[in-house]
CSV table of C-alpha atoms in Angstrom, one decimal:
chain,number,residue,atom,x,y,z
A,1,UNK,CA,26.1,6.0,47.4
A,2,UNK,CA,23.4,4.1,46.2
A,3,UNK,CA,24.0,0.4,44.8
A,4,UNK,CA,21.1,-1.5,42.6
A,5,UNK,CA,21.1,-4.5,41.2
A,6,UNK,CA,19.5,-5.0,37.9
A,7,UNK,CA,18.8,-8.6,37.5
A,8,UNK,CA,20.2,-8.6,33.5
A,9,UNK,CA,22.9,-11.7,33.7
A,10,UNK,CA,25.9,-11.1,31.6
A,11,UNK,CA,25.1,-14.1,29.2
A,12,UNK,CA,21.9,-12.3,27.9
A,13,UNK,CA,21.9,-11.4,24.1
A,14,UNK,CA,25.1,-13.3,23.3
A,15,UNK,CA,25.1,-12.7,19.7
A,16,UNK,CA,24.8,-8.5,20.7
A,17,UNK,CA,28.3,-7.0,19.6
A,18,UNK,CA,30.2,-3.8,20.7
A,19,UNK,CA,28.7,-2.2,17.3
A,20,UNK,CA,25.0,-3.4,18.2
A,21,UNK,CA,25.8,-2.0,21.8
A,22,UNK,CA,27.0,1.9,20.6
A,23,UNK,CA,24.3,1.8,17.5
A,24,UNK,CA,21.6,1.7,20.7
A,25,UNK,CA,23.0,4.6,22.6
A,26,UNK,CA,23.5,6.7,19.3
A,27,UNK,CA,20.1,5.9,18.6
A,28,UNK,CA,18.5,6.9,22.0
A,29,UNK,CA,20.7,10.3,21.6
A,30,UNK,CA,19.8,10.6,18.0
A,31,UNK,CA,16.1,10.3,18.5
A,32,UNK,CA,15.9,13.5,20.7
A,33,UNK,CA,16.3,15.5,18.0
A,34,UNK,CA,18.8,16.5,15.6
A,35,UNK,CA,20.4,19.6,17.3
A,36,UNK,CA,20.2,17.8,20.5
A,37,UNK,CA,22.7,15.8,20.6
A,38,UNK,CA,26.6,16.1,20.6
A,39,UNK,CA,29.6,13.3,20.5
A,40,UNK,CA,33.2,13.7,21.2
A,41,UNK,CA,35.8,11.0,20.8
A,42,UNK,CA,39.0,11.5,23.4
A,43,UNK,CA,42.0,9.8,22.1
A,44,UNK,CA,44.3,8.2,24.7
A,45,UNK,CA,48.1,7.4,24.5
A,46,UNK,CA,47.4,3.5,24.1
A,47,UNK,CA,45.7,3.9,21.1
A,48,UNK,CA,42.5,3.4,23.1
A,49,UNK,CA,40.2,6.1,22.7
A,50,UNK,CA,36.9,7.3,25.2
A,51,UNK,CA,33.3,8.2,24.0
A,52,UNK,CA,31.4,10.7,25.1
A,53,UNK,CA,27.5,10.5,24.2
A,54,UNK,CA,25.6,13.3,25.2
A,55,UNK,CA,21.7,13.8,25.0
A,56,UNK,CA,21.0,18.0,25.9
A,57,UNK,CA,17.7,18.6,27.7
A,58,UNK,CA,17.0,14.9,29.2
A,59,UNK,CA,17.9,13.1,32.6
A,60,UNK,CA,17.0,9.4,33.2
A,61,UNK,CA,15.4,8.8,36.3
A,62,UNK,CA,16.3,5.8,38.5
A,63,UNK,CA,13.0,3.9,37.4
A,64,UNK,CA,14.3,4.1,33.7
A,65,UNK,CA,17.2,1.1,35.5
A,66,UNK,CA,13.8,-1.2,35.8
A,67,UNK,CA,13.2,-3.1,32.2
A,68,UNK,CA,9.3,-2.0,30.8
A,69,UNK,CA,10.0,1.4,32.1
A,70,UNK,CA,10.9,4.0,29.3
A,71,UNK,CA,11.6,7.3,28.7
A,72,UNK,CA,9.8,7.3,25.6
A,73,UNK,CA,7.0,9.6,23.9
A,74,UNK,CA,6.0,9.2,20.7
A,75,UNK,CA,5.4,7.2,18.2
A,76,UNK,CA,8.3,8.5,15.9
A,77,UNK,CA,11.3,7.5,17.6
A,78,UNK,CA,13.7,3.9,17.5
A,79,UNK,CA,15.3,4.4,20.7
A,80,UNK,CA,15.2,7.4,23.5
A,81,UNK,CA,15.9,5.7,26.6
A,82,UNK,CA,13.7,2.4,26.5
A,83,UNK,CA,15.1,-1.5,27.5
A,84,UNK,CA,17.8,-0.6,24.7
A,85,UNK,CA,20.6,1.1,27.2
A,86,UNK,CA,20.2,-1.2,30.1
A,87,UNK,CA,21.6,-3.6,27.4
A,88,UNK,CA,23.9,-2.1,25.5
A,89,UNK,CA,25.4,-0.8,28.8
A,90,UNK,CA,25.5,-5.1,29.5
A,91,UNK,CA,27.2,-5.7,26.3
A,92,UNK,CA,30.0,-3.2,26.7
A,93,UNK,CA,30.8,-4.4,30.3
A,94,UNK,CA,31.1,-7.8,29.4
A,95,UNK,CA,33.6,-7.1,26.3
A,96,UNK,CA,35.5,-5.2,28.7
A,97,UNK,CA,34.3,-1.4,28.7
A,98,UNK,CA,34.0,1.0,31.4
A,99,UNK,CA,30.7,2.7,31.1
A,100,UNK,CA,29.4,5.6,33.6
A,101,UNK,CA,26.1,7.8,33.0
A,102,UNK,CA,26.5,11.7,34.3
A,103,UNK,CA,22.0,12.8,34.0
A,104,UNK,CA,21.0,15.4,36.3
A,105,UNK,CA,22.3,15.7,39.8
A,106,UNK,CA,23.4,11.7,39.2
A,107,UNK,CA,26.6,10.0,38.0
A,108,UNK,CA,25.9,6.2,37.5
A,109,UNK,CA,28.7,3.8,37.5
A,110,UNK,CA,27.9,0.2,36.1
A,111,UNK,CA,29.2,-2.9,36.7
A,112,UNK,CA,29.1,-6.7,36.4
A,113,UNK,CA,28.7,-8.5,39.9
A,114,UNK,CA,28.5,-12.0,41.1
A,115,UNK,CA,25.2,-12.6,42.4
A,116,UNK,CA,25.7,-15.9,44.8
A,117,UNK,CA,22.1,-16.7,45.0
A,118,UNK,CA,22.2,-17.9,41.2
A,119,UNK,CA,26.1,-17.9,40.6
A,120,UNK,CA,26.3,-15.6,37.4
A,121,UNK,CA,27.8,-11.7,37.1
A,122,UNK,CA,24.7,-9.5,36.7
A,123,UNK,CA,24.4,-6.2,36.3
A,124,UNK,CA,24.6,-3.4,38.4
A,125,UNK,CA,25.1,0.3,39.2
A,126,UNK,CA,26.3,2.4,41.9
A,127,UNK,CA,24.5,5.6,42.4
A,128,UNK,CA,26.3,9.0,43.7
A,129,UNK,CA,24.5,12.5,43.7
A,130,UNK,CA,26.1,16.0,43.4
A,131,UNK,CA,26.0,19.1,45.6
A,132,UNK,CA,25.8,21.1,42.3
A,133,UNK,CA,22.9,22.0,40.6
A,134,UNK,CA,21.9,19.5,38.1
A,135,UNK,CA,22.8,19.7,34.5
A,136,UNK,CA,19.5,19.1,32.2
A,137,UNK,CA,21.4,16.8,29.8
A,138,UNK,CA,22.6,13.3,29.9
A,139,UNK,CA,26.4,11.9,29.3
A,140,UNK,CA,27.5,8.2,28.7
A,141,UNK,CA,30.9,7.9,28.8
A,142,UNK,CA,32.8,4.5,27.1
A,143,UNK,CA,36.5,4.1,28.0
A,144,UNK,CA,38.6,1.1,27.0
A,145,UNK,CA,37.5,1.1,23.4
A,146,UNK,CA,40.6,0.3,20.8
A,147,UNK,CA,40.5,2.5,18.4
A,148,UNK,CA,40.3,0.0,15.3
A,149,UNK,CA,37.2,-1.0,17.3
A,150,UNK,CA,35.5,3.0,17.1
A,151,UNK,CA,37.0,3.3,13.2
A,152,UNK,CA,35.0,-0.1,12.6
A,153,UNK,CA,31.5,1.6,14.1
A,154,UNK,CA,32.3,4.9,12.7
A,155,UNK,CA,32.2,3.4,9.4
A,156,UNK,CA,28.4,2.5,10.0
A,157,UNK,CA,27.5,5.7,11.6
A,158,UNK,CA,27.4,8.1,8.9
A,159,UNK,CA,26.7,10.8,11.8
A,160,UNK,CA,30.4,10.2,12.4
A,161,UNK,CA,31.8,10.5,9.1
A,162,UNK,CA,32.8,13.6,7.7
A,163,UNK,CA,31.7,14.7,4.1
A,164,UNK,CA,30.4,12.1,3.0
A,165,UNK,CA,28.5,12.4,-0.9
A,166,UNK,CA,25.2,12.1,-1.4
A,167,UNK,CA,22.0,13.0,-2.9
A,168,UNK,CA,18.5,13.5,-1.3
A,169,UNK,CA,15.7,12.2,-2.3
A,170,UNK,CA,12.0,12.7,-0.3
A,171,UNK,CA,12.6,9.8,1.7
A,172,UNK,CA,16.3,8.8,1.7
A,173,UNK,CA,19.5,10.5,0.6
A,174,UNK,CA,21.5,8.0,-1.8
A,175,UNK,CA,25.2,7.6,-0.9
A,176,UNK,CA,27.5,8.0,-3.3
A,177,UNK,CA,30.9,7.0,-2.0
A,178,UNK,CA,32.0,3.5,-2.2
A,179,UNK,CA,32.7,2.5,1.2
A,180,UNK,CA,29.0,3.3,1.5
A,181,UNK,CA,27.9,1.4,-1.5
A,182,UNK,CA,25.6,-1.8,-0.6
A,183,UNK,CA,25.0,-0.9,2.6
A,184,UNK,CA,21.5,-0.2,4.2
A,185,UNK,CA,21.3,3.2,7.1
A,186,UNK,CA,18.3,4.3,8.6
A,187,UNK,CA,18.0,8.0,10.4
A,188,UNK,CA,22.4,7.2,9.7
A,189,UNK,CA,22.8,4.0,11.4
A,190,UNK,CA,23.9,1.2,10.0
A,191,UNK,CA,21.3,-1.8,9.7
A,192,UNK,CA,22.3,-4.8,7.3
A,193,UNK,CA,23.8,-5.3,3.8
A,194,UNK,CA,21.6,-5.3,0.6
A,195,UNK,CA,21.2,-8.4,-0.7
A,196,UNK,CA,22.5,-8.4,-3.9
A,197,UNK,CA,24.6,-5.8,-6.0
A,198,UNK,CA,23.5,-2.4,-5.7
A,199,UNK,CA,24.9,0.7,-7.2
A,200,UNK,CA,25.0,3.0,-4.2
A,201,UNK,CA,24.3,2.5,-0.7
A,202,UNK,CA,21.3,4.1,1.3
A,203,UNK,CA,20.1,6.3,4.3
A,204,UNK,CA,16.6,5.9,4.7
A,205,UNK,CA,14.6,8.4,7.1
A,206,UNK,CA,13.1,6.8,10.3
A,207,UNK,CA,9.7,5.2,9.6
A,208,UNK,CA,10.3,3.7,6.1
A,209,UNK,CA,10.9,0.1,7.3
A,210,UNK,CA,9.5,-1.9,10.2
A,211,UNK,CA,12.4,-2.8,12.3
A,212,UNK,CA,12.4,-5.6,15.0
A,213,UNK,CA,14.6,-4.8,18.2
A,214,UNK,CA,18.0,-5.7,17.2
A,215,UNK,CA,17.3,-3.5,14.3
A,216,UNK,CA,19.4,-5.1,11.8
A,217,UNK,CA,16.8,-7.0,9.1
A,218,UNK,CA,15.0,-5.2,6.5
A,219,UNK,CA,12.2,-7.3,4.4
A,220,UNK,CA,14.5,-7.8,0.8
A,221,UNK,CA,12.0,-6.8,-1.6
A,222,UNK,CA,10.9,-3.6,0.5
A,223,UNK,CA,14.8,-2.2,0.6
A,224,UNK,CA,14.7,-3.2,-3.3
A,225,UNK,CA,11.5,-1.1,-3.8
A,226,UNK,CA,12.4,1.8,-1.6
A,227,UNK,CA,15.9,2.3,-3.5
A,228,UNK,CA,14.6,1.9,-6.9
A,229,UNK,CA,12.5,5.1,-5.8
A,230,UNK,CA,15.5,6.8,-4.9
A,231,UNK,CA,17.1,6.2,-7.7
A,232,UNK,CA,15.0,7.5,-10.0
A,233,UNK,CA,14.4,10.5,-7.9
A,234,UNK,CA,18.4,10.8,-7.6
A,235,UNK,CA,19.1,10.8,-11.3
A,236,UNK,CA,16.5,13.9,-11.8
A,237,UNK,CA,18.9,15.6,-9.0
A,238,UNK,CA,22.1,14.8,-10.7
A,239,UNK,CA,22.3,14.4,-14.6
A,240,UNK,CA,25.8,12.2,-13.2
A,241,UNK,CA,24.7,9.4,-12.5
A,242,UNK,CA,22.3,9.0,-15.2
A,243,UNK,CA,25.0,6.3,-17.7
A,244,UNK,CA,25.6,4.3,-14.7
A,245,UNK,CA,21.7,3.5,-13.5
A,246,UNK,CA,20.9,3.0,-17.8
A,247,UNK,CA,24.0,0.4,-17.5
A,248,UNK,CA,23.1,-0.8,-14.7
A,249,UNK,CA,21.9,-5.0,-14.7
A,250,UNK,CA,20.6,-7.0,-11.9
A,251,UNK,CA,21.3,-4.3,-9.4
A,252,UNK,CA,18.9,-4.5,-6.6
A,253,UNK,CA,18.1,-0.9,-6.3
A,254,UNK,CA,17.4,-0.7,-10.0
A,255,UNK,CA,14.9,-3.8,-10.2
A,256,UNK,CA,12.1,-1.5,-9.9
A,257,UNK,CA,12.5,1.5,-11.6
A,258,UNK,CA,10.4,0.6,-14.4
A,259,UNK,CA,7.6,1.3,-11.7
A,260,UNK,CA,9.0,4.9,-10.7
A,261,UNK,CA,10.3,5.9,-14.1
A,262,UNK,CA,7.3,8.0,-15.1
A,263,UNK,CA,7.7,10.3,-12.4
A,264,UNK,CA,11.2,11.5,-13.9
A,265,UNK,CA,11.1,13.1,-17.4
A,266,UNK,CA,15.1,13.0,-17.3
A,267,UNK,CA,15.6,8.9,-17.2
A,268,UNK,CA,12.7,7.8,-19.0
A,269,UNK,CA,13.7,10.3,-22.4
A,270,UNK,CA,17.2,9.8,-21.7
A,271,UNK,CA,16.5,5.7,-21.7
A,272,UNK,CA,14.3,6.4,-25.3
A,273,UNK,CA,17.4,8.4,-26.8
A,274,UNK,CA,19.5,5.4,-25.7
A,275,UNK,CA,17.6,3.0,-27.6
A,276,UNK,CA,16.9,5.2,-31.1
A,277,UNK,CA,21.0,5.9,-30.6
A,278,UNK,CA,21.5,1.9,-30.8
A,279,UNK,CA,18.6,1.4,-33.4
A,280,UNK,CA,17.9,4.3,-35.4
A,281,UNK,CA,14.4,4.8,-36.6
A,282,UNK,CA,12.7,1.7,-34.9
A,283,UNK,CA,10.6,0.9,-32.4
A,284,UNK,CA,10.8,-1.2,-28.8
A,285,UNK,CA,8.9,-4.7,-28.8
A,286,UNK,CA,8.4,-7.4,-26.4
A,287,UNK,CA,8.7,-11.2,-27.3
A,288,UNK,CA,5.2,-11.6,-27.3
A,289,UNK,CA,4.3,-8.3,-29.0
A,290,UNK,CA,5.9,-9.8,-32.8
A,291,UNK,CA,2.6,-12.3,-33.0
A,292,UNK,CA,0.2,-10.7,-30.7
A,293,UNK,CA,-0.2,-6.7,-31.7
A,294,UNK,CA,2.2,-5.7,-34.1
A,295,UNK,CA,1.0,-8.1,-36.8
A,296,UNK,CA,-2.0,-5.4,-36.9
A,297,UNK,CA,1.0,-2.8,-38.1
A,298,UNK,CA,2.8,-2.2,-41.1
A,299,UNK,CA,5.6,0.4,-42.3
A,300,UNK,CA,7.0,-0.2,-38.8
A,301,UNK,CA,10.9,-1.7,-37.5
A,302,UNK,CA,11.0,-3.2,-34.5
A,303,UNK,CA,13.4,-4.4,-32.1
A,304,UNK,CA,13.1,-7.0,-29.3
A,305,UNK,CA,14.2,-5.4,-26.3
A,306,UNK,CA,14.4,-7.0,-22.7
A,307,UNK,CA,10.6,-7.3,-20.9
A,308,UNK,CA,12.0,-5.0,-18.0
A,309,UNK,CA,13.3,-2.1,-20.6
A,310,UNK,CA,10.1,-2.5,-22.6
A,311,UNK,CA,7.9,-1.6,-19.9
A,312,UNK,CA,10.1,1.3,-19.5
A,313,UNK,CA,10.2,2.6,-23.2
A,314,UNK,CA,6.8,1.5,-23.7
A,315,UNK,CA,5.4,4.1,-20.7
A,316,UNK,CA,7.1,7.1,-22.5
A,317,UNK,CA,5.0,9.3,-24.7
A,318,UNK,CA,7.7,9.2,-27.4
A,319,UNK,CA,6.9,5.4,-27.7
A,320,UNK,CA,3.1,6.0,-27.9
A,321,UNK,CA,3.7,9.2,-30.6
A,322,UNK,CA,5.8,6.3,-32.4
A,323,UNK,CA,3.4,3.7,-32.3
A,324,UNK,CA,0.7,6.7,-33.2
A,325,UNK,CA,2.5,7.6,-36.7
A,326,UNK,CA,2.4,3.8,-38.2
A,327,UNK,CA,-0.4,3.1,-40.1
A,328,UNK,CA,-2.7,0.2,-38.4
A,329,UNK,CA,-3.7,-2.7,-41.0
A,330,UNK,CA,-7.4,-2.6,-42.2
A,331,UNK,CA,-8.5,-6.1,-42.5
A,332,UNK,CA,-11.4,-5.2,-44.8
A,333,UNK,CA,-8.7,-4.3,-47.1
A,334,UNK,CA,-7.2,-6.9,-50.4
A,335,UNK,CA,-3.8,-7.6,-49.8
A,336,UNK,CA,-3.2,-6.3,-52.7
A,337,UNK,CA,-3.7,-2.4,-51.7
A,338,UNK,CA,-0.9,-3.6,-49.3
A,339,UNK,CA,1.7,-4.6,-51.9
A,340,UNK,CA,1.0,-1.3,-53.9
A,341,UNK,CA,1.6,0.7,-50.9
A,342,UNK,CA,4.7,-1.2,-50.2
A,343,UNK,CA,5.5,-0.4,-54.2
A,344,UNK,CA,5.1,3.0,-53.8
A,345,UNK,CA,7.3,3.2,-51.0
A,346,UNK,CA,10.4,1.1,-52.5
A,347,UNK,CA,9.9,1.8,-56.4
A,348,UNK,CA,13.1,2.8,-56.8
A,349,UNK,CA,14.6,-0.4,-56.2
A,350,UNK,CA,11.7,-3.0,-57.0
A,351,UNK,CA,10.6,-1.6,-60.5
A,352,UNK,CA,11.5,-4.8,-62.3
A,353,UNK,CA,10.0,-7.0,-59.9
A,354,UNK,CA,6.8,-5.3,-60.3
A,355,UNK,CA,4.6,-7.3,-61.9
A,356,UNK,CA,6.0,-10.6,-60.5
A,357,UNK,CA,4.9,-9.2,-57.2
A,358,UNK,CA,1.5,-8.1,-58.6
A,359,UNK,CA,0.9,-11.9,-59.6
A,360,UNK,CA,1.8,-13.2,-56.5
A,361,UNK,CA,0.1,-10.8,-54.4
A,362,UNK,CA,-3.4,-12.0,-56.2
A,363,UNK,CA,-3.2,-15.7,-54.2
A,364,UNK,CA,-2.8,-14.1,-50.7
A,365,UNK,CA,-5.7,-13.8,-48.6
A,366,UNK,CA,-6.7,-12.0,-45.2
A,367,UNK,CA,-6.0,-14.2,-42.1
């Protein structure tokens, strides 16, 4: 047997928890490649349960124990083997987990140790080799885990979770359920809350956000921009869920759609059929719209809607073809051709006010 000392003391990353330790070796496994990884849970009759992580087709050699030595390649991948196991492995020991690594010929048995020369526990791993030929894959094995502990992590490891609903999207799939909703995956791993009210909760392929090591921050306004793209892509999916994103109001992945909303036929007429449902045969306006453009229109109802809906409605082609069909004020014309116009249209009902109109209209002048 082989014994090597490490050098990590047991104090280092003291804010890590036993959910930041198992996210890193799911992450190593997970970034080898979907159908090359397996899990199995073992429950035991103390309601503690083991975990069994297994990578197929990789062993870790010894030099992989010394930190800046990696078995990474790539550019594409979170984890794989890197400075991330060496302390996850610390984590787990010091909150009271057995861990052991099978790889290869090798089975690797970790501990915490007193090192004298500084007086801390540091870790370190004991080294046996098999007679048998070696097994390409490599095996962590947790033990002493509680199993309100593992149903705590499974519920941020979607890879755990069975049946989950969703819809995909070309760069995320949108989760439906509601013990998934506000909560931010990437590549199925949980990463941090959204900030904010959200309508779903989201699994973002690997590669859509920067991630610093401890992998749980995404920038705010980037998760925000990134959902309101699913969103709109999820709705042309599923017809479903189109009431609840048109009802939806100051939900961070809807705070952007009006940028994506083009792009989907589905939300943008459905929002347009919405709005004529709620006020028949008018027209969407912004504030600033009633003394700024529209005073160049006549023959036209409008209706102030919110700025963010309005840059919506206003994008759609059944707003332009609306705006198209009103007839734009000539200024070289007399007032006057407007009140007859505006006689023609409500005779029925203004004949006897005529000619009181007719007099007035003759002091108005073009401004």
């Amino acid at each position: 047997m082989i014994r090597i000392d490490l050098g990590l003391s047991e104090k280092y990353l003291a804010h890590w928890t036993i959910q930041d330790a198992l996210r890193e070796l799911y992450q190593n496994a997970i970034d080898n490649g979907e159908d090359n990884w397996t899990s199995r849970i073992y429950t035991m009759n103390n309601n503690m349960v083991a975990l069994d992580i297994t990578t197929l087709d990789v062993t870790l050699d010894r030099d992989t124990l010394l930190l800046g030595e990696t078995s990474k390649t790539g550019d594409d991948t979170i984890g794989k083997f890197g400075e991330g196991y060496k302390l996850a492995v610390l984590v787990l020991l010091r909150n009271g987990k057995s861990v052991t690594v099978t790889t290869g010929s090798e089975h690797w048995t970790f501990h915490l140790r007193p090192n004298d020369q500084f007086d801390v526990n540091i870790l370190s791993v004991d080294i046996e080799e098999f007679d048998e030929p070696a097994d390409e894959s490599t095996t962590f094995t947790i033990n002493n885990i509680p199993m309100e502990e593992y149903e705590e992590y499974r519920d941020k490891n979607l890879h755990l979770q069975d049946g989950y609903e969703l819809v995909r999207t070309d760069h995320c799939e949108v989760l439906l359920d509601e013990c998934n909703k506000g909560k931010l995956f990437i590549g199925g791993l949980y990463v941090c809350p959204y900030y904010g009210t959200t309508l779903y909760g989201y699994n973002f392929d690997v590669g859509t956000f920067q991630l610093g090591r401890d992998r749980n921050i995404v920038d705010g306004w980037d998760a925000s921009w990134e959902a309101s793209k699913a969103v709109v892509q999820a709705v042309a999916e599923d017809r479903s869920l189109l009431d609840k994103v048109l009802e939806a109001k100051g939900t961070r992945d809807t705070e952007h759609l009006n940028q994506f909303v083009l792009s989907n036929d589905v939300l943008s007429s459905a929002m347009w059929d919405r709005f004529i449902d709620e006020y028949p045969n008018s027209i969407p306006c912004s504030g600033y719209m009633l003394e700024d453009r529209l005073k160049d229109y006549i023959g036209g109802k409008f209706v102030v809607v919110p700025n963010r809906q309005f840059d919506i409605l206003s994008k759609t082609t059944m707003y332009t073809e609306a705006m198209d069909a009103l007839e734009k004020r000539d200024l070289d014309v007399e007032p006057m051709v407007y009140v007859k116009m505006f006689f023609d249209k409500y005779q029925d009902s203004l004949k006897e006010h005529f000619g009181e109109l007719m007099l007035e209209a003759e002091k108005w002048e073009v401004k």
